[in-house]
Amino acid sequence: MAFIKLKPIPIKERLAMVFIRYGQIEVRDGAFVVIDEVNGERKHIPVGSCTAILLEPGTRISHEAVKLAATTGTLLIWVGESAVRLYAVGQPGGARSDRLLYQAKLALDESLRLKVVRKMFEFRFEEAAPERRSIDQLRGVEGARVREQYKLLAQRYGIEWHGRRYDPKEWDSSDIINKCLSAATACLYGVTEAAILAAGYAPAIGFLHTGKPKSFVYDIADLFKFDTVVPAAFKVAAQRPEYPDRAVRIACRDAFKETRLLKRIIPIIEEVLAAGEIQPPSMPEDSQPPAIPEPDSLGDSGHRSS
């Protein structure tokens, strides 16, 4: 029987995310497994079916497991307790230079950047952005509307709301709603970054947000935040569970499934960037191919593979 090369599963058909805590991650018999060294238990993780795997404190991962995740196009994210802090991110995608140049050209030209920001505003609030407004002015309008949305959700769920306040270094100092919101946005950021990389774009090149390693992640995540994770966080906070971060993750998983987020996110990225009304730049005529040609990729244009 001829060997059939399996391609990575498209982002839109995957599970949203998996959290792993306390265990050694290995590849055994070709499978991605988490081994509990104390109890001798082994748990299989469908690595190729996940968009992102978040590794919490107490996990160790082998070189072979990292390689398998990269080959299948699954993003590995090293996070702190309850996923409040992010330490490092693997990069299985983002391998398209033409899309990176296209994104950079849109971000560097002020008139094109404004068009993209206006499209984001329109998508988020379902109405056209006010005319003759700068990006700073639109940011101010957006901030006022977001604060009002938080207040309305707090009223709906009967939660005392004092604003979005949290300290990543002092998790226990936050009230329950801010804990839930922090855990919820961490879930959304992980899924969003995985989609951005798989599509071949750069997380750092933002339009409304700038100057941060995840600026574009924040831009895109904000388009979906109040349709998915923010209502889920308020709903969980109103129930006051013993372990709010775990309850929020489950609620976010369900929200991603109900809203079909993974099917929508990459097309929305393309739609938002298309508002700039330019074509991706072509390769320079004097460009040279690699000295050592790379083998054909197993995945789509954005995936890296061996």
Short mmCIF file of C-alpha atoms in Angstrom, two decimals:
data_model
loop_
_atom_site.label_atom_id
_atom_site.label_comp_id
_atom_site.label_asym_id
_atom_site.label_seq_id
_atom_site.Cartn_x
_atom_site.Cartn_y
_atom_site.Cartn_z
CA MET A 1 0.00 0.00 0.00
CA ALA A 2 1.39 3.43 -0.95
CA PHE A 3 2.12 5.86 1.87
CA ILE A 4 -0.35 8.77 1.95
CA LYS A 5 0.92 12.09 3.27
CA LEU A 6 -1.59 13.60 5.66
CA LYS A 7 -2.05 17.36 5.53
CA PRO A 8 -2.66 19.43 8.67
CA ILE A 9 -6.35 19.97 9.47
CA PRO A 10 -7.57 23.47 8.51
CA ILE A 11 -8.03 25.87 11.43
CA LYS A 12 -11.79 26.10 10.84
CA GLU A 13 -12.22 22.35 11.48
CA ARG A 14 -10.19 22.15 14.71
CA LEU A 15 -10.92 22.24 18.42
CA ALA A 16 -10.28 25.66 19.92
CA MET A 17 -7.66 24.98 22.61
CA VAL A 18 -6.37 22.54 25.20
CA PHE A 19 -4.74 23.43 28.53
CA ILE A 20 -2.08 21.15 30.02
CA ARG A 21 -0.75 21.37 33.57
CA TYR A 22 1.61 19.11 35.55
CA GLY A 23 3.00 16.45 33.26
CA GLN A 24 5.75 15.42 30.87
CA ILE A 25 4.74 15.81 27.22
CA GLU A 26 6.29 13.23 24.93
CA VAL A 27 5.74 11.50 21.60
CA ARG A 28 5.08 7.79 22.10
CA ASP A 29 4.33 5.52 19.15
CA GLY A 30 3.78 8.60 17.01
CA ALA A 31 1.20 10.07 19.41
CA PHE A 32 1.32 13.30 21.41
CA VAL A 33 0.88 12.20 25.05
CA VAL A 34 0.98 13.73 28.53
CA ILE A 35 2.57 11.44 31.12
CA ASP A 36 1.78 11.75 34.82
CA GLU A 37 5.06 10.58 36.33
CA VAL A 38 3.56 10.24 39.83
CA ASN A 39 0.65 7.97 38.95
CA GLY A 40 2.15 6.50 35.80
CA GLU A 41 -0.86 7.55 33.71
CA ARG A 42 -0.73 8.46 30.03
CA LYS A 43 -3.23 10.73 28.28
CA HIS A 44 -3.34 11.19 24.51
CA ILE A 45 -3.83 14.70 23.11
CA PRO A 46 -5.11 15.04 19.52
CA VAL A 47 -2.41 17.57 18.66
CA GLY A 48 -3.37 17.89 14.98
CA SER A 49 -7.00 18.60 15.91
CA CYS A 50 -6.20 21.53 18.22
CA THR A 51 -5.74 25.15 17.23
CA ALA A 52 -3.57 25.95 20.26
CA ILE A 53 -2.16 24.07 23.25
CA LEU A 54 -1.52 26.22 26.32
CA LEU A 55 1.18 24.90 28.66
CA GLU A 56 0.78 25.94 32.28
CA PRO A 57 3.37 25.72 35.11
CA GLY A 58 4.47 22.20 35.94
CA THR A 59 4.71 20.97 32.33
CA ARG A 60 7.79 19.80 30.48
CA ILE A 61 7.85 19.08 26.78
CA SER A 62 10.30 17.12 24.64
CA HIS A 63 11.95 18.30 21.45
CA GLU A 64 10.08 15.61 19.51
CA ALA A 65 6.73 16.83 20.84
CA VAL A 66 7.50 20.45 19.84
CA LYS A 67 8.47 19.22 16.37
CA LEU A 68 5.21 17.26 16.02
CA ALA A 69 3.15 20.31 17.03
CA ALA A 70 4.97 22.46 14.46
CA THR A 71 4.48 19.87 11.72
CA THR A 72 0.74 19.65 12.38
CA GLY A 73 0.40 23.45 12.53
CA THR A 74 -0.62 23.59 16.20
CA LEU A 75 0.46 26.63 18.22
CA LEU A 76 2.22 25.97 21.55
CA ILE A 77 1.85 28.75 24.13
CA TRP A 78 3.71 28.80 27.46
CA VAL A 79 1.57 30.62 30.03
CA GLY A 80 1.52 31.33 33.76
CA GLU A 81 -0.93 30.18 36.40
CA SER A 82 -4.51 30.40 35.09
CA ALA A 83 -3.08 31.62 31.76
CA VAL A 84 -2.86 35.19 33.04
CA ARG A 85 0.74 35.72 31.92
CA LEU A 86 2.22 34.69 28.58
CA TYR A 87 5.90 33.74 28.49
CA ALA A 88 6.62 32.34 25.04
CA VAL A 89 4.90 31.17 21.86
CA GLY A 90 5.88 28.61 19.27
CA GLN A 91 5.40 29.65 15.64
CA PRO A 92 4.07 26.96 13.31
CA GLY A 93 2.71 29.52 10.85
CA GLY A 94 3.44 32.99 9.54
CA ALA A 95 5.57 31.61 6.74
CA ARG A 96 4.19 33.72 3.89
CA SER A 97 6.45 36.65 3.00
CA ASP A 98 3.96 38.10 0.51
CA ARG A 99 1.25 38.37 3.17
CA LEU A 100 3.68 39.83 5.68
CA LEU A 101 4.68 42.51 3.16
CA TYR A 102 1.03 43.17 2.35
CA GLN A 103 0.19 43.59 6.04
CA ALA A 104 3.22 45.82 6.62
CA LYS A 105 2.37 48.05 3.63
CA LEU A 106 -1.15 48.58 4.97
CA ALA A 107 0.15 49.40 8.45
CA LEU A 108 2.88 51.81 7.31
CA ASP A 109 0.68 53.95 5.04
CA GLU A 110 -1.47 56.23 7.24
CA SER A 111 -4.33 56.48 4.74
CA LEU A 112 -4.45 52.69 4.22
CA ARG A 113 -4.17 52.05 7.94
CA LEU A 114 -7.12 54.35 8.60
CA LYS A 115 -9.22 52.42 6.07
CA VAL A 116 -8.46 49.15 7.89
CA VAL A 117 -9.25 50.68 11.30
CA ARG A 118 -12.55 52.05 9.98
CA LYS A 119 -13.45 48.59 8.70
CA MET A 120 -12.68 47.11 12.11
CA PHE A 121 -14.94 49.72 13.72
CA GLU A 122 -17.72 48.90 11.25
CA PHE A 123 -17.43 45.17 11.87
CA ARG A 124 -17.34 45.54 15.64
CA PHE A 125 -20.23 47.97 16.09
CA GLU A 126 -22.26 47.08 12.97
CA GLU A 127 -22.29 50.67 11.71
CA ALA A 128 -19.98 52.88 9.71
CA ALA A 129 -17.28 54.75 11.61
CA PRO A 130 -17.84 58.51 12.06
CA GLU A 131 -16.51 60.52 9.14
CA ARG A 132 -13.39 62.69 9.30
CA ARG A 133 -12.04 61.05 12.43
CA SER A 134 -8.39 60.20 13.05
CA ILE A 135 -7.31 56.83 14.42
CA ASP A 136 -6.83 58.37 17.88
CA GLN A 137 -10.35 59.81 17.76
CA LEU A 138 -11.80 56.46 16.67
CA ARG A 139 -9.90 54.81 19.51
CA GLY A 140 -11.56 57.20 21.94
CA VAL A 141 -15.03 56.49 20.53
CA GLU A 142 -14.37 52.76 20.72
CA GLY A 143 -13.15 52.99 24.32
CA ALA A 144 -16.30 54.81 25.43
CA ARG A 145 -18.54 52.24 23.77
CA VAL A 146 -16.59 49.33 25.26
CA ARG A 147 -16.89 50.77 28.78
CA GLU A 148 -20.63 51.08 28.25
CA GLN A 149 -20.85 47.46 27.05
CA TYR A 150 -19.12 46.30 30.23
CA LYS A 151 -21.60 48.27 32.36
CA LEU A 152 -24.60 46.81 30.51
CA LEU A 153 -23.33 43.25 30.94
CA ALA A 154 -22.71 43.86 34.64
CA GLN A 155 -26.30 45.07 35.03
CA ARG A 156 -27.65 42.10 33.08
CA TYR A 157 -25.89 39.56 35.29
CA GLY A 158 -26.23 41.47 38.57
CA ILE A 159 -22.50 41.97 39.10
CA GLU A 160 -20.89 44.87 40.94
CA TRP A 161 -18.63 46.52 38.39
CA HIS A 162 -15.74 48.89 39.16
CA GLY A 163 -14.01 48.75 35.79
CA ARG A 164 -11.46 46.53 34.11
CA ARG A 165 -8.77 46.31 36.78
CA TYR A 166 -6.26 43.53 37.26
CA ASP A 167 -2.59 42.95 38.08
CA PRO A 168 -0.99 40.01 36.23
CA LYS A 169 1.50 39.64 39.11
CA GLU A 170 -1.24 39.50 41.77
CA TRP A 171 -3.91 37.15 40.46
CA ASP A 172 -5.66 36.75 43.81
CA SER A 173 -5.98 40.52 44.31
CA SER A 174 -8.54 40.83 41.49
CA ASP A 175 -12.28 40.47 42.03
CA ILE A 176 -14.01 37.47 40.49
CA ILE A 177 -15.26 39.23 37.37
CA ASN A 178 -11.79 40.52 36.48
CA LYS A 179 -10.36 37.04 37.07
CA CYS A 180 -12.96 35.60 34.71
CA LEU A 181 -12.30 38.28 32.08
CA SER A 182 -8.53 37.69 32.24
CA ALA A 183 -8.92 33.94 31.80
CA ALA A 184 -11.45 34.42 29.00
CA THR A 185 -9.36 36.87 26.98
CA ALA A 186 -6.33 34.58 27.34
CA CYS A 187 -8.34 31.85 25.60
CA LEU A 188 -9.38 34.19 22.80
CA TYR A 189 -5.87 35.56 22.29
CA GLY A 190 -4.41 32.06 21.96
CA VAL A 191 -6.93 31.01 19.32
CA THR A 192 -6.61 34.34 17.48
CA GLU A 193 -2.82 34.21 17.34
CA ALA A 194 -2.91 30.65 16.02
CA ALA A 195 -5.27 31.74 13.23
CA ILE A 196 -3.14 34.79 12.34
CA LEU A 197 0.00 32.68 12.08
CA ALA A 198 -1.72 29.94 10.10
CA ALA A 199 -2.97 32.53 7.63
CA GLY A 200 0.58 33.81 7.12
CA TYR A 201 0.41 37.17 8.93
CA ALA A 202 2.46 38.72 11.75
CA PRO A 203 0.97 39.08 15.26
CA ALA A 204 3.09 42.18 15.95
CA ILE A 205 1.97 44.35 13.01
CA GLY A 206 -1.21 45.97 14.29
CA PHE A 207 -3.43 48.81 13.14
CA LEU A 208 -5.43 50.09 16.10
CA HIS A 209 -3.02 48.53 18.60
CA THR A 210 0.69 49.11 17.95
CA GLY A 211 4.07 48.62 19.58
CA LYS A 212 3.35 45.24 21.17
CA PRO A 213 4.36 41.69 20.15
CA LYS A 214 0.65 40.80 19.85
CA SER A 215 -0.79 44.06 18.49
CA PHE A 216 -2.60 42.42 15.56
CA VAL A 217 -3.85 39.69 17.88
CA TYR A 218 -5.54 42.36 20.02
CA ASP A 219 -6.96 44.04 16.89
CA ILE A 220 -8.59 40.85 15.62
CA ALA A 221 -9.61 39.47 19.01
CA ASP A 222 -11.48 42.69 19.78
CA LEU A 223 -13.73 42.04 16.77
CA PHE A 224 -15.10 38.90 18.46
CA LYS A 225 -14.60 39.62 22.16
CA PHE A 226 -18.10 40.85 23.01
CA ASP A 227 -19.77 38.12 20.96
CA THR A 228 -17.90 35.31 22.68
CA VAL A 229 -15.66 35.48 25.75
CA VAL A 230 -16.85 38.62 27.57
CA PRO A 231 -20.50 37.48 27.97
CA ALA A 232 -19.18 34.03 28.94
CA ALA A 233 -16.97 35.59 31.64
CA PHE A 234 -19.86 37.61 33.11
CA LYS A 235 -22.14 34.58 33.11
CA VAL A 236 -19.58 32.45 34.94
CA ALA A 237 -18.78 35.24 37.43
CA ALA A 238 -22.48 35.54 38.29
CA GLN A 239 -22.46 31.86 39.29
CA ARG A 240 -19.40 32.37 41.56
CA PRO A 241 -17.80 28.94 40.97
CA GLU A 242 -15.03 27.63 43.22
CA TYR A 243 -12.56 27.56 40.33
CA PRO A 244 -13.55 30.44 38.04
CA ASP A 245 -10.66 30.08 35.57
CA ARG A 246 -11.58 26.47 34.79
CA ALA A 247 -15.28 27.30 34.46
CA VAL A 248 -14.46 30.19 32.12
CA ARG A 249 -12.38 27.97 29.84
CA ILE A 250 -15.26 25.55 29.45
CA ALA A 251 -17.64 28.44 28.77
CA CYS A 252 -15.25 29.91 26.19
CA ARG A 253 -14.92 26.55 24.46
CA ASP A 254 -18.70 26.36 24.18
CA ALA A 255 -18.92 29.98 22.98
CA PHE A 256 -16.33 29.37 20.26
CA LYS A 257 -18.31 26.36 19.09
CA GLU A 258 -21.70 28.10 19.17
CA THR A 259 -20.45 31.16 17.27
CA ARG A 260 -18.41 29.04 14.83
CA LEU A 261 -15.45 31.29 15.57
CA LEU A 262 -12.80 29.12 13.95
CA LYS A 263 -14.71 29.08 10.65
CA ARG A 264 -15.06 32.87 10.66
CA ILE A 265 -11.80 34.24 11.96
CA ILE A 266 -9.48 33.90 8.93
CA PRO A 267 -12.09 35.12 6.39
CA ILE A 268 -12.72 38.14 8.64
CA ILE A 269 -8.98 38.89 8.76
CA GLU A 270 -8.91 38.85 4.95
CA GLU A 271 -12.03 41.04 4.76
CA VAL A 272 -10.64 43.61 7.19
CA LEU A 273 -7.31 43.89 5.38
CA ALA A 274 -9.07 44.09 2.00
CA ALA A 275 -10.55 47.41 3.15
CA GLY A 276 -7.17 48.92 2.29
CA GLU A 277 -8.05 48.28 -1.37
CA ILE A 278 -4.55 47.25 -2.46
CA GLN A 279 -3.16 44.01 -3.83
CA PRO A 280 -0.46 42.04 -2.03
CA PRO A 281 2.92 43.15 -3.43
CA SER A 282 4.58 40.91 -6.01
CA MET A 283 8.08 39.55 -5.52
CA PRO A 284 10.92 41.78 -6.83
CA GLU A 285 12.23 40.80 -10.26
CA ASP A 286 15.77 40.45 -8.94
CA SER A 287 14.79 38.12 -6.07
CA GLN A 288 16.58 34.79 -5.87
CA PRO A 289 15.19 31.36 -4.96
CA PRO A 290 16.64 29.45 -1.97
CA ALA A 291 20.11 27.99 -2.52
CA ILE A 292 18.82 24.70 -1.11
CA PRO A 293 15.20 24.19 -2.19
CA GLU A 294 12.81 23.27 0.58
CA PRO A 295 10.53 20.22 0.28
CA ASP A 296 6.85 20.74 -0.43
CA SER A 297 4.89 21.70 2.67
CA LEU A 298 2.37 19.25 4.09
CA GLY A 299 -0.04 22.03 4.96
CA ASP A 300 -1.63 25.16 3.58
CA SER A 301 0.25 28.31 2.69
CA GLY A 302 0.68 29.49 6.25
CA HIS A 303 1.85 26.27 7.88
CA ARG A 304 5.43 25.30 8.47
CA SER A 305 6.27 21.63 8.12
CA SER A 306 9.29 19.40 7.76
#
